[in-house]
CSV table of C-alpha atoms in Angstrom, one decimal:
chain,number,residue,atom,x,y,z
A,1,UNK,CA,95.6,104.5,98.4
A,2,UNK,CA,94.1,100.8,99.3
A,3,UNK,CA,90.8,102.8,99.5
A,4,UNK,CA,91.1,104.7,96.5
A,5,UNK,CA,91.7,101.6,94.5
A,6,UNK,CA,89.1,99.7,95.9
A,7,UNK,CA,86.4,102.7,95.0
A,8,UNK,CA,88.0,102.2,91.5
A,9,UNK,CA,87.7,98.7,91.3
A,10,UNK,CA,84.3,98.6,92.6
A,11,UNK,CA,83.0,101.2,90.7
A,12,UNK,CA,84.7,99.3,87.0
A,13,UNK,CA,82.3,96.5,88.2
A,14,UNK,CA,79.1,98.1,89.0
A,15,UNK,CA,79.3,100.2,85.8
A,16,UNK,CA,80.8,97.7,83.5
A,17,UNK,CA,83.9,99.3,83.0
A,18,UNK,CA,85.0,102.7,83.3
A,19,UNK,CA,85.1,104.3,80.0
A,20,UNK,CA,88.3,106.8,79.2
A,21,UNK,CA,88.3,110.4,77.4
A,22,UNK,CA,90.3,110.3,73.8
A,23,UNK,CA,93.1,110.9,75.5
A,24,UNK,CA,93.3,108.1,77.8
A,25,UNK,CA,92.0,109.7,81.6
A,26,UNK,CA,89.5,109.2,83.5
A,27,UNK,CA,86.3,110.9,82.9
A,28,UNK,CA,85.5,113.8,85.5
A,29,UNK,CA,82.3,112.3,87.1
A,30,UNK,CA,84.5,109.2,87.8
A,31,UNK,CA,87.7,111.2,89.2
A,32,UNK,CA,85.1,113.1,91.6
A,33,UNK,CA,83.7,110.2,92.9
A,34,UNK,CA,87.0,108.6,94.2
A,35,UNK,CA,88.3,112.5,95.1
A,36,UNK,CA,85.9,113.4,97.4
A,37,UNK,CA,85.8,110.2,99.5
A,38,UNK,CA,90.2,110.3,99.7
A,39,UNK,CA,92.8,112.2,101.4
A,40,UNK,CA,96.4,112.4,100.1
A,41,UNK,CA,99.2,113.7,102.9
A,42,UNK,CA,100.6,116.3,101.1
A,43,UNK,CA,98.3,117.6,99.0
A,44,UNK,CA,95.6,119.6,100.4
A,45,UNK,CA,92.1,118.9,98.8
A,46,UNK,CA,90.3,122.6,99.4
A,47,UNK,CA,93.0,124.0,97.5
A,48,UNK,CA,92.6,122.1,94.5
A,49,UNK,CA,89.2,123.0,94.4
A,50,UNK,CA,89.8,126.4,94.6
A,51,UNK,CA,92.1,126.3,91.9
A,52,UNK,CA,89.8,124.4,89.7
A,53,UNK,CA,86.2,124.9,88.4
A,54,UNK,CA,86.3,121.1,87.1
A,55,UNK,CA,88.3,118.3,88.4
A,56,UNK,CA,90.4,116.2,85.5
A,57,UNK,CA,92.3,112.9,86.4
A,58,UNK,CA,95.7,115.6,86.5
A,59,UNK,CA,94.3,117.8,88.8
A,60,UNK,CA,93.7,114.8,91.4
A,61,UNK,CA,97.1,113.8,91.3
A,62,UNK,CA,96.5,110.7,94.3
A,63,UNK,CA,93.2,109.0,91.6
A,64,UNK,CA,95.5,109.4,88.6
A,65,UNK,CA,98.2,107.7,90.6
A,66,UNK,CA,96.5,105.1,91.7
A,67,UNK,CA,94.7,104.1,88.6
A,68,UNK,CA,97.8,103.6,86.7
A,69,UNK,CA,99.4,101.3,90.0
A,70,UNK,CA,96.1,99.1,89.2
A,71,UNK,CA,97.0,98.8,85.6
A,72,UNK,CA,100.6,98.3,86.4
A,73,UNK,CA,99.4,95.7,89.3
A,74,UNK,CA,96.9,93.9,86.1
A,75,UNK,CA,93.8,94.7,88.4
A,76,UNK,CA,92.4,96.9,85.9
A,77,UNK,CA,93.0,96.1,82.2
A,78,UNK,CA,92.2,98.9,79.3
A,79,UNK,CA,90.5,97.4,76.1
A,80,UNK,CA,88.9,99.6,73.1
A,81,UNK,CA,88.7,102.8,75.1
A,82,UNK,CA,87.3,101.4,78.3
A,83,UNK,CA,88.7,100.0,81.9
A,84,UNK,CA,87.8,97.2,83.2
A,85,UNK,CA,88.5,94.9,86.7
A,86,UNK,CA,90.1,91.3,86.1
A,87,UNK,CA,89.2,88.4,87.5
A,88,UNK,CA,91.9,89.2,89.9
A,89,UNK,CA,90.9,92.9,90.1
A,90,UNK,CA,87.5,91.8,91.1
A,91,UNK,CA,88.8,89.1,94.0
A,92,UNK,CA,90.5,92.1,95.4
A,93,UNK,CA,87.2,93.6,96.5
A,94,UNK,CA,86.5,90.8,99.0
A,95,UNK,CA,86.7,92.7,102.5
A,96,UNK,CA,89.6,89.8,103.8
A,97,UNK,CA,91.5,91.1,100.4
A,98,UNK,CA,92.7,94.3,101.7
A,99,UNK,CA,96.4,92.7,102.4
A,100,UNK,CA,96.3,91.3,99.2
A,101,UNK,CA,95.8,94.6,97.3
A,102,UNK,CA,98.2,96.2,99.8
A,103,UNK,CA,100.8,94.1,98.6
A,104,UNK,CA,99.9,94.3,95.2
A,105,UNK,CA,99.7,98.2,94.6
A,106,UNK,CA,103.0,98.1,96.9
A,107,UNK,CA,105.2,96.5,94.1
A,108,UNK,CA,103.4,98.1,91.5
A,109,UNK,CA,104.5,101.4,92.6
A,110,UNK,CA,107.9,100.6,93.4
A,111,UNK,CA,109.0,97.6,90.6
A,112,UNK,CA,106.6,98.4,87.7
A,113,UNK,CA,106.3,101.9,87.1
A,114,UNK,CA,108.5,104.8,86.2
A,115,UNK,CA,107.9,107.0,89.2
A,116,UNK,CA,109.7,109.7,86.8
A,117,UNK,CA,106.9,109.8,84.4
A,118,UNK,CA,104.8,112.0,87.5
A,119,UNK,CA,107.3,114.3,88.6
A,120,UNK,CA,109.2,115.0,85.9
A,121,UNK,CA,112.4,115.3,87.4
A,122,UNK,CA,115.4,114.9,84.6
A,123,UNK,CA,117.4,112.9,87.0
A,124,UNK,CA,116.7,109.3,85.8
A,125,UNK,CA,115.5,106.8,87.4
A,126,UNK,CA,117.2,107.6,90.9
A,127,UNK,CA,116.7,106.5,93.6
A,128,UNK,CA,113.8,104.0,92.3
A,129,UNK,CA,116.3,101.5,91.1
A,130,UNK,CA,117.8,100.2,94.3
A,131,UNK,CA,114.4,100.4,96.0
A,132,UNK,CA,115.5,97.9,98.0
A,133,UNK,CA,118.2,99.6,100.1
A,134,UNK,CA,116.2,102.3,100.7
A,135,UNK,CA,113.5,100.0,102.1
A,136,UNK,CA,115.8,98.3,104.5
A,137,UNK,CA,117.5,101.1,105.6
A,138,UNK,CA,114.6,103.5,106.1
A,139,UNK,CA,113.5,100.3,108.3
A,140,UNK,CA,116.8,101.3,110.8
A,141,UNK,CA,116.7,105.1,110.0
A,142,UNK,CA,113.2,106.3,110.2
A,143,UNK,CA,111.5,105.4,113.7
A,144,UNK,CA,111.8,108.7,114.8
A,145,UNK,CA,110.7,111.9,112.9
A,146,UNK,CA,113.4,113.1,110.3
A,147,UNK,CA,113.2,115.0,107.2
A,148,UNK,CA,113.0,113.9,103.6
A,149,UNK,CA,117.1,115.8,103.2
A,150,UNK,CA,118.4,113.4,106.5
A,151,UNK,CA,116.7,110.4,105.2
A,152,UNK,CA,117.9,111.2,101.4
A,153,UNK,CA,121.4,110.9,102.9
A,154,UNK,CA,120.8,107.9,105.1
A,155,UNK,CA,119.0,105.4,102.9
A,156,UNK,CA,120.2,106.6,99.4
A,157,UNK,CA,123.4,105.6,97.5
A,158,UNK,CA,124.0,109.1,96.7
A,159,UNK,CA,127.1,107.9,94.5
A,160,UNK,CA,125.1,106.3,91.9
A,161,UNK,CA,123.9,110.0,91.1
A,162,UNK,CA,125.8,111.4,88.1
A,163,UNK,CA,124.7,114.3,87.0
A,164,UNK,CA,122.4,117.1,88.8
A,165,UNK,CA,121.3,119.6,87.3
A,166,UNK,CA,119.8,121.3,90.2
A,167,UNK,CA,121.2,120.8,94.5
A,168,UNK,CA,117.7,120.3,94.8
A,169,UNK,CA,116.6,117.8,92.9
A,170,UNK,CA,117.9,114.7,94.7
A,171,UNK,CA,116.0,116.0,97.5
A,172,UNK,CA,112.4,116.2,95.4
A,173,UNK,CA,113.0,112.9,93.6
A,174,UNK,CA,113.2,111.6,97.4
A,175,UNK,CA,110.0,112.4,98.3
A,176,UNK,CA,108.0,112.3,95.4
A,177,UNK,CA,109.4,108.8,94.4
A,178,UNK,CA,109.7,107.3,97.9
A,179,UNK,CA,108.7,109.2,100.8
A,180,UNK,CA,105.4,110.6,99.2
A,181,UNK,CA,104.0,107.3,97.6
A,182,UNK,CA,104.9,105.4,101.1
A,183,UNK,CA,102.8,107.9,102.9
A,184,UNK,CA,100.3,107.2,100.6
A,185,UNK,CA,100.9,103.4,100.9
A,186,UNK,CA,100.3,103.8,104.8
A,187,UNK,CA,104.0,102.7,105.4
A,188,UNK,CA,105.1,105.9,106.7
A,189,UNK,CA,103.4,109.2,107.9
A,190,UNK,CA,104.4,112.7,107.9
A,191,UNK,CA,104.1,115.9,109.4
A,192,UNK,CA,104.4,119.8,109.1
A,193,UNK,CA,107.1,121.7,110.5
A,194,UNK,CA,107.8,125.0,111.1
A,195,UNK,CA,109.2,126.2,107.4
A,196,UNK,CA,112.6,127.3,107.5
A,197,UNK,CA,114.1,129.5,105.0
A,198,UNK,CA,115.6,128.4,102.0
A,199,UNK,CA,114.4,126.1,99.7
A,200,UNK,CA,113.1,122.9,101.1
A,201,UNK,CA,110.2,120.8,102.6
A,202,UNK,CA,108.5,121.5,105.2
A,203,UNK,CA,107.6,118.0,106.3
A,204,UNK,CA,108.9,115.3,108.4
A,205,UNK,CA,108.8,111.1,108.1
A,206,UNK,CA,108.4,108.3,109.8
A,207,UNK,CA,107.7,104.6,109.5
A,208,UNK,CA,104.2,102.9,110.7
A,209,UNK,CA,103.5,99.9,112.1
A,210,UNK,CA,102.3,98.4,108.8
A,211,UNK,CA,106.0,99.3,107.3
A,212,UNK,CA,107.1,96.0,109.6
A,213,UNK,CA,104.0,93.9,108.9
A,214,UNK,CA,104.3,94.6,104.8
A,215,UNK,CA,108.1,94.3,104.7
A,216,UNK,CA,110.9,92.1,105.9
A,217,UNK,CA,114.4,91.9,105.2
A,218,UNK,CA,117.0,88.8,104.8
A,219,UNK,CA,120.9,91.0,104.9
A,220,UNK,CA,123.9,89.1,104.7
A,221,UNK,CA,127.3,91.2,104.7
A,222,UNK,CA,129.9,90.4,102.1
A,223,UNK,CA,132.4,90.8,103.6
A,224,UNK,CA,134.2,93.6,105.8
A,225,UNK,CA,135.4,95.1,102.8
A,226,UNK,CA,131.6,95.6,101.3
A,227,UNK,CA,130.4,99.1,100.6
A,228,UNK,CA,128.1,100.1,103.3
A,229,UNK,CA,125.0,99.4,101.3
């Protein structure tokens, strides 16, 4: 994702802005550029091609992602149709930078979007809004390989959930609102597993090195009588 945002941000500078369709995307020549240089775990690049004789911002889910988390972060600002790097957009390009926009696109994803915009899940807002506690505890959960269903159960506080319309939507709001963008983030990686049968995914997390050198965590206990989040 810290390379797709950079080809973004360099190529708003070298072209003086990167001008939008009416309806607010990306133009295709753009969305190529950034698609064919980028690989997204999870989503498997030959078949959107095959799928589509053109590719629009929505059909490369990771660029249209990551363009919004640069407006959300202020690195790219729209103005009369057209997208364009700040002053701060355009000090991230310096090579040393690369924490910096890390960090940047990292809280934009997690604190200033509305990760349910993208996957249109109806459960609201869950688990997004104690970000937090998931962070710490997939921090002590996720060293080794488990799925997206044992760390849903871990690092979630499933008892904020009121109403599910579907068993398995907890379970897809996980990943596409946590595991999915981490992955993305280089925090954590994943890998296929055999697929078993039922519904479910076929993948399995874990945490990177860079998940310990982005994050840290000050936990106090308050008290014995505290709930275990």
């Amino acid at each position: 994702m810290v390379h797709a945002a950079r080809l973004l941000l360099e190529r708003a500078v070298e072209k003086g802005g990167l001008v939008l369709t009416p309806a607010g995307a990306l133009k295709r020549v753009d969305v190529r550029h950034v698609f064919d240089q980028t690989e997204w775990p999870g989503y498997d690049k030959a078949t959107t091609l095959a799928m589509n004789k053109v590719i629009n911002e929505h059909d490369a889910y990771g660029v249209l992602f990551t363009r919004i988390a640069l407006q959300a972060a202020g690195l790219l600002r729209k103005r009369s149709g057209v997208l364009r790097a700040s002053k701060a957009g355009k000090a991230m390009l310096a090579p040393e930078a690369a924490p910096a926009l890390l960090a940047a696109l990292f809280e934009a994803v997690f604190w200033k979007m509305n990760l349910q915009d993208f996957d249109r899940n109806p459960i609201e807002f869950w688990p997004q809004h104690h970000m937090g506690v998931i962070l710490w505890s997939l921090s002590v959960t996720a060293h080794e390989w488990s799925s997206a269903e044992t760390l849903m159960e871990a690092c979630t506080v499933m008892e904020t959930l009121l109403e599910v319309p579907a068993h398995d939507l907890p379970e897809f709001a996980m990943v596409s609102r946590v595991l999915r963008p981490l992955t993305w983030l280089g925090l954590l990686e994943s890998r296929k597993r055999e697929a078993q049968a039922g519904w479910g995914f076929d993948e399995d997390f874990r945490t990177m090195p860079l998940f310990r050198q982005l994050v840290a965590f000050e936990v106090e206990m308050q008290g014995a009588e505290a709930a275990r989040h």
